[in-house]
């Protein structure tokens, strides 16, 4: 990897670090307290995606055509360019290349701005279709790893009554009946059309994190729990206790934008 590989932001009591590899936010601290989880087993040298922080899933979620196409798309395994930087904000860019077109034959331009302000981390992605004639279909997701003292104690609000597909049960469809979702075993659920705000309780320091989203109708909740955790080479066996993935995205239905159009997907995490 080129020598310049990370960007650091600072604003009062808040700090953040973003790797150019995947434009992945790997650290977000408030008064020195880390709010994101990155596995000690994660590769950080550009040879694979970063296991933790806020990786960007684009243009496809999960498996989209076997080993020849990177799981969760190519945005998280590609080096982005830094376009603008101030103390508390940085903007990154990724455009199509021969390699991206070999996976997915579309022209595109992504502009991603990360901003820290008070207790908030703001991630704003603009997805642009520069083509003069072709529509561009895609999926998008912030694969956010929230650090927690013990995942068994957290709750996630706003999911009651919603349909979800459970990857741990053949991807069958269920309706959520819990007021507050808890993680009590291996969890891999794709909730659709969720509200714009979810609260995650018992995060670092017992605080609540507000996840606010726009342009991102779905929420994926993932934790591999103890057994499956051991099958990931980029997780330590005990990591599962220390994080929950709450992933704001549009993955149930593809977004389609016309020639010259753009789409904006924003996530704001706030420690309340
Ligand atoms: O977003 C949830 C998920 O798709 C899970 O099914 C799980 O396998 C996970 O992402 C991790 O995938 P990764 O490629 O980051 O190891």
Short mmCIF file of C-alpha atoms and ligand atoms in Angstrom, two decimals:
data_model
loop_
_atom_site.label_atom_id
_atom_site.label_comp_id
_atom_site.label_asym_id
_atom_site.label_seq_id
_atom_site.Cartn_x
_atom_site.Cartn_y
_atom_site.Cartn_z
CA UNK A 1 0.00 0.00 0.00
CA UNK A 2 1.11 3.58 -0.57
CA UNK A 3 2.52 5.24 2.54
CA UNK A 4 -0.36 7.65 3.04
CA UNK A 5 -3.13 5.34 4.08
CA UNK A 6 -5.08 6.99 6.87
CA UNK A 7 -6.83 10.31 7.49
CA UNK A 8 -7.32 11.62 11.02
CA UNK A 9 -10.08 14.03 12.05
CA UNK A 10 -10.37 16.01 15.27
CA UNK A 11 -13.06 18.31 16.60
CA UNK A 12 -13.03 19.20 20.30
CA UNK A 13 -13.54 15.96 22.25
CA UNK A 14 -14.19 13.90 19.10
CA UNK A 15 -11.65 12.10 16.90
CA UNK A 16 -11.93 9.75 13.93
CA UNK A 17 -9.64 7.74 11.67
CA UNK A 18 -10.48 6.68 8.13
CA UNK A 19 -8.44 4.29 5.98
CA UNK A 20 -8.20 5.16 2.29
CA UNK A 21 -8.57 1.40 1.80
CA UNK A 22 -12.34 1.06 1.47
CA UNK A 23 -12.78 4.60 2.92
CA UNK A 24 -13.42 2.61 6.08
CA UNK A 25 -13.86 4.58 9.30
CA UNK A 26 -11.84 2.49 11.77
CA UNK A 27 -12.00 4.66 14.87
CA UNK A 28 -14.43 7.16 16.34
CA UNK A 29 -13.68 8.40 19.83
CA UNK A 30 -15.56 10.75 22.13
CA UNK A 31 -13.43 11.99 25.04
CA UNK A 32 -11.00 9.19 24.24
CA UNK A 33 -13.67 6.45 24.40
CA UNK A 34 -13.69 4.27 21.28
CA UNK A 35 -17.22 3.75 19.91
CA UNK A 36 -16.41 1.42 16.99
CA UNK A 37 -15.09 -2.13 16.98
CA UNK A 38 -12.24 -3.36 14.78
CA UNK A 39 -10.93 -6.88 15.29
CA UNK A 40 -7.29 -7.30 16.28
CA UNK A 41 -7.26 -10.08 13.69
CA UNK A 42 -8.36 -7.75 10.88
CA UNK A 43 -5.95 -7.13 8.04
CA UNK A 44 -5.16 -3.43 7.70
CA UNK A 45 -2.63 -3.71 4.88
CA UNK A 46 -5.06 -3.51 1.96
CA UNK A 47 -4.97 -7.23 1.22
CA UNK A 48 -8.59 -7.74 2.33
CA UNK A 49 -11.54 -5.77 3.68
CA UNK A 50 -11.23 -4.30 7.18
CA UNK A 51 -13.15 -6.37 9.72
CA UNK A 52 -14.72 -3.64 11.75
CA UNK A 53 -15.42 0.08 11.81
CA UNK A 54 -17.75 1.29 9.06
CA UNK A 55 -17.04 -0.56 5.78
CA UNK A 56 -19.08 0.50 2.75
CA UNK A 57 -20.95 -2.23 0.90
CA UNK A 58 -21.42 -1.30 -2.78
CA UNK A 59 -22.65 -2.10 -5.44
CA UNK A 60 -24.00 -5.42 -4.09
CA UNK A 61 -24.80 -6.86 -0.70
CA UNK A 62 -23.62 -10.38 0.22
CA UNK A 63 -22.94 -12.99 -2.46
CA UNK A 64 -23.62 -11.79 -6.03
CA UNK A 65 -22.09 -14.38 -8.26
CA UNK A 66 -19.61 -16.65 -6.56
CA UNK A 67 -15.89 -16.32 -5.91
CA UNK A 68 -15.22 -14.18 -8.99
CA UNK A 69 -17.15 -11.25 -7.51
CA UNK A 70 -16.14 -9.87 -4.12
CA UNK A 71 -18.64 -10.58 -1.33
CA UNK A 72 -20.34 -7.30 -0.29
CA UNK A 73 -19.03 -5.60 -3.44
CA UNK A 74 -15.74 -3.93 -4.24
CA UNK A 75 -15.99 -0.51 -2.52
CA UNK A 76 -14.65 -1.84 0.80
CA UNK A 77 -11.60 -3.47 -0.83
CA UNK A 78 -10.63 -0.61 -3.13
CA UNK A 79 -8.39 2.32 -2.33
CA UNK A 80 -10.30 5.61 -2.49
CA UNK A 81 -8.80 9.07 -3.21
CA UNK A 82 -8.87 11.86 -0.69
CA UNK A 83 -10.48 14.94 -2.31
CA UNK A 84 -10.91 17.42 0.55
CA UNK A 85 -9.92 17.57 4.16
CA UNK A 86 -10.49 19.95 7.05
CA UNK A 87 -9.97 19.34 10.80
CA UNK A 88 -13.35 17.69 11.28
CA UNK A 89 -14.32 16.51 7.81
CA UNK A 90 -12.90 14.57 4.85
CA UNK A 91 -14.29 13.71 1.43
CA UNK A 92 -13.22 10.63 -0.51
CA UNK A 93 -13.89 9.61 -4.10
CA UNK A 94 -14.12 6.35 -5.97
CA UNK A 95 -14.78 6.10 -9.71
CA UNK A 96 -15.11 3.11 -12.01
CA UNK A 97 -11.96 1.50 -13.37
CA UNK A 98 -11.09 -1.44 -15.57
CA UNK A 99 -11.15 -3.63 -12.44
CA UNK A 100 -14.55 -2.43 -11.14
CA UNK A 101 -16.04 -2.77 -14.64
CA UNK A 102 -14.75 -6.36 -14.78
CA UNK A 103 -17.01 -7.11 -11.78
CA UNK A 104 -19.85 -4.74 -12.59
CA UNK A 105 -20.01 -3.08 -15.97
CA UNK A 106 -21.19 0.41 -15.04
CA UNK A 107 -19.68 3.86 -14.93
CA UNK A 108 -20.07 5.46 -11.50
CA UNK A 109 -18.72 8.10 -9.17
CA UNK A 110 -18.96 7.84 -5.38
CA UNK A 111 -18.30 10.85 -3.15
CA UNK A 112 -18.13 10.02 0.54
CA UNK A 113 -17.93 12.64 3.28
CA UNK A 114 -17.17 11.76 6.89
CA UNK A 115 -17.71 14.45 9.46
CA UNK A 116 -17.42 14.58 13.26
CA UNK A 117 -19.34 17.14 15.23
CA UNK A 118 -19.98 17.02 18.99
CA UNK A 119 -21.11 13.47 19.78
CA UNK A 120 -22.00 12.64 16.18
CA UNK A 121 -20.30 10.78 13.34
CA UNK A 122 -21.89 11.66 10.01
CA UNK A 123 -21.35 9.48 6.91
CA UNK A 124 -22.79 10.79 3.68
CA UNK A 125 -22.41 8.94 0.40
CA UNK A 126 -23.40 10.40 -2.95
CA UNK A 127 -23.74 7.78 -5.69
CA UNK A 128 -23.63 9.26 -9.17
CA UNK A 129 -24.46 7.78 -12.55
CA UNK A 130 -22.41 9.66 -15.17
CA UNK A 131 -23.73 7.56 -18.05
CA UNK A 132 -25.61 9.42 -20.79
CA UNK A 133 -27.85 6.48 -21.65
CA UNK A 134 -27.87 3.69 -19.07
CA UNK A 135 -29.73 3.23 -15.80
CA UNK A 136 -27.60 2.15 -12.84
CA UNK A 137 -28.99 -0.46 -10.39
CA UNK A 138 -27.17 -0.97 -7.07
CA UNK A 139 -27.39 -1.90 -3.41
CA UNK A 140 -25.71 0.07 -0.64
CA UNK A 141 -25.05 -0.50 3.05
CA UNK A 142 -22.97 0.88 5.92
CA UNK A 143 -21.70 -2.32 7.60
CA UNK A 144 -21.29 -0.58 10.98
CA UNK A 145 -19.61 -2.38 13.90
CA UNK A 146 -20.74 -0.70 17.15
CA UNK A 147 -18.41 -1.46 20.06
CA UNK A 148 -20.26 -2.69 23.16
CA UNK A 149 -19.11 -4.00 26.57
CA UNK A 150 -21.25 -7.15 26.18
CA UNK A 151 -23.50 -7.80 23.20
CA UNK A 152 -25.83 -9.89 25.39
CA UNK A 153 -26.92 -6.72 27.18
CA UNK A 154 -27.74 -4.44 24.26
CA UNK A 155 -31.16 -3.66 22.82
CA UNK A 156 -32.18 -2.29 19.42
CA UNK A 157 -35.39 -0.29 19.07
CA UNK A 158 -37.78 0.28 16.20
CA UNK A 159 -38.07 -3.21 14.70
CA UNK A 160 -41.33 -4.51 16.21
CA UNK A 161 -43.95 -5.53 13.63
CA UNK A 162 -41.47 -5.45 10.73
CA UNK A 163 -40.77 -8.26 8.28
CA UNK A 164 -37.28 -9.69 8.21
CA UNK A 165 -35.37 -12.49 6.54
CA UNK A 166 -33.29 -14.62 8.86
CA UNK A 167 -30.07 -15.90 7.29
CA UNK A 168 -29.58 -18.30 10.22
CA UNK A 169 -32.91 -19.99 9.32
CA UNK A 170 -32.68 -20.54 5.53
CA UNK A 171 -33.30 -16.86 4.91
CA UNK A 172 -36.99 -17.48 5.72
CA UNK A 173 -39.28 -14.54 6.39
CA UNK A 174 -40.54 -13.70 9.90
CA UNK A 175 -42.28 -10.79 11.60
CA UNK A 176 -40.43 -9.26 14.54
CA UNK A 177 -42.53 -9.40 17.71
CA UNK A 178 -40.06 -7.93 20.19
CA UNK A 179 -40.38 -4.30 21.30
CA UNK A 180 -36.64 -4.24 21.78
CA UNK A 181 -34.45 -6.73 19.92
CA UNK A 182 -31.76 -8.43 22.01
CA UNK A 183 -28.86 -10.55 20.79
CA UNK A 184 -29.07 -13.93 22.51
CA UNK A 185 -27.41 -16.14 19.90
CA UNK A 186 -26.15 -16.09 16.31
CA UNK A 187 -28.08 -13.31 14.60
CA UNK A 188 -28.17 -12.41 10.91
CA UNK A 189 -31.42 -10.64 10.09
CA UNK A 190 -32.35 -8.36 7.21
CA UNK A 191 -35.20 -6.06 8.34
CA UNK A 192 -36.96 -4.13 5.62
CA UNK A 193 -38.50 -0.66 5.59
CA UNK A 194 -37.37 0.26 9.09
CA UNK A 195 -37.81 3.69 10.70
CA UNK A 196 -35.24 6.40 10.17
CA UNK A 197 -34.08 6.21 13.79
CA UNK A 198 -32.96 3.22 15.90
CA UNK A 199 -31.56 3.31 19.42
CA UNK A 200 -28.87 0.88 20.53
CA UNK A 201 -28.63 0.75 24.33
CA UNK A 202 -25.78 -0.36 26.61
CA UNK A 203 -23.03 0.67 24.23
CA UNK A 204 -19.66 1.91 25.52
CA UNK A 205 -19.94 3.41 29.02
CA UNK A 206 -23.58 2.23 29.23
CA UNK A 207 -24.57 4.97 26.77
CA UNK A 208 -27.21 4.80 24.08
CA UNK A 209 -26.28 5.28 20.43
CA UNK A 210 -28.79 6.79 18.05
CA UNK A 211 -28.56 5.54 14.47
CA UNK A 212 -30.30 7.96 12.13
CA UNK A 213 -30.51 7.16 8.44
CA UNK A 214 -31.86 8.54 5.20
CA UNK A 215 -31.96 6.94 1.76
CA UNK A 216 -31.40 3.64 3.55
CA UNK A 217 -34.70 1.81 4.12
CA UNK A 218 -33.37 -1.46 5.57
CA UNK A 219 -31.46 -2.52 8.67
CA UNK A 220 -29.29 -5.64 8.92
CA UNK A 221 -28.49 -6.90 12.43
CA UNK A 222 -25.52 -9.27 12.63
CA UNK A 223 -23.54 -11.02 15.33
CA UNK A 224 -21.88 -14.40 14.66
CA UNK A 225 -21.89 -15.49 18.35
CA UNK A 226 -19.28 -17.85 19.76
CA UNK A 227 -19.19 -20.83 17.37
CA UNK A 228 -19.40 -19.09 13.98
CA UNK A 229 -16.96 -16.43 15.21
CA UNK A 230 -14.24 -19.09 15.16
CA UNK A 231 -14.76 -19.66 11.43
CA UNK A 232 -13.74 -16.09 10.53
CA UNK A 233 -9.98 -15.75 10.02
CA UNK A 234 -10.28 -11.99 10.55
CA UNK A 235 -12.02 -12.26 13.95
CA UNK A 236 -10.55 -13.38 17.26
CA UNK A 237 -12.64 -16.15 18.84
CA UNK A 238 -13.85 -13.88 21.67
CA UNK A 239 -14.64 -10.81 19.48
CA UNK A 240 -18.36 -11.61 19.13
CA UNK A 241 -19.08 -10.28 22.66
CA UNK A 242 -17.57 -6.90 21.89
CA UNK A 243 -19.71 -5.68 19.00
CA UNK A 244 -23.03 -5.62 17.26
CA UNK A 245 -23.37 -4.84 13.58
CA UNK A 246 -26.33 -2.56 12.90
CA UNK A 247 -26.17 -1.99 9.17
CA UNK A 248 -28.27 0.71 7.54
CA UNK A 249 -28.74 -0.06 3.88
CA UNK A 250 -30.85 -0.52 0.81
CA UNK A 251 -30.42 -4.22 0.12
CA UNK A 252 -33.89 -5.72 -0.20
CA UNK A 253 -34.72 -3.78 -3.34
CA UNK A 254 -32.13 -2.41 -5.71
CA UNK A 255 -32.00 1.34 -6.17
CA UNK A 256 -32.05 2.37 -9.82
CA UNK A 257 -30.88 5.81 -10.89
CA UNK A 258 -31.13 7.17 -14.41
CA UNK A 259 -28.41 8.74 -16.57
CA UNK A 260 -26.91 11.83 -14.93
CA UNK A 261 -28.76 11.22 -11.64
CA UNK A 262 -27.40 10.82 -8.15
CA UNK A 263 -28.58 9.24 -4.91
CA UNK A 264 -27.62 10.26 -1.38
CA UNK A 265 -27.41 7.79 1.51
CA UNK A 266 -26.65 9.20 4.95
CA UNK A 267 -26.03 7.66 8.36
CA UNK A 268 -25.58 9.71 11.53
CA UNK A 269 -24.45 7.96 14.70
CA UNK A 270 -24.81 9.98 17.89
CA UNK A 271 -23.78 9.05 21.41
CA UNK A 272 -26.70 10.32 23.50
O1 LIG B 1 -24.11 -8.10 6.81
C1 LIG B 1 -24.21 -9.35 7.43
C2 LIG B 1 -23.30 -10.31 6.74
O2 LIG B 1 -23.65 -10.39 5.39
C3 LIG B 1 -23.34 -11.67 7.43
O3 LIG B 1 -24.08 -12.61 6.71
C4 LIG B 1 -21.90 -12.03 7.68
O4 LIG B 1 -21.38 -13.09 7.05
C5 LIG B 1 -21.22 -10.71 7.57
O5 LIG B 1 -21.95 -9.85 6.79
C6 LIG B 1 -19.72 -10.61 7.46
O6 LIG B 1 -19.27 -10.67 6.17
P1 LIG B 1 -17.76 -10.34 5.86
O7 LIG B 1 -17.62 -10.53 4.39
O8 LIG B 1 -17.54 -8.93 6.31
O9 LIG B 1 -16.94 -11.29 6.65
#
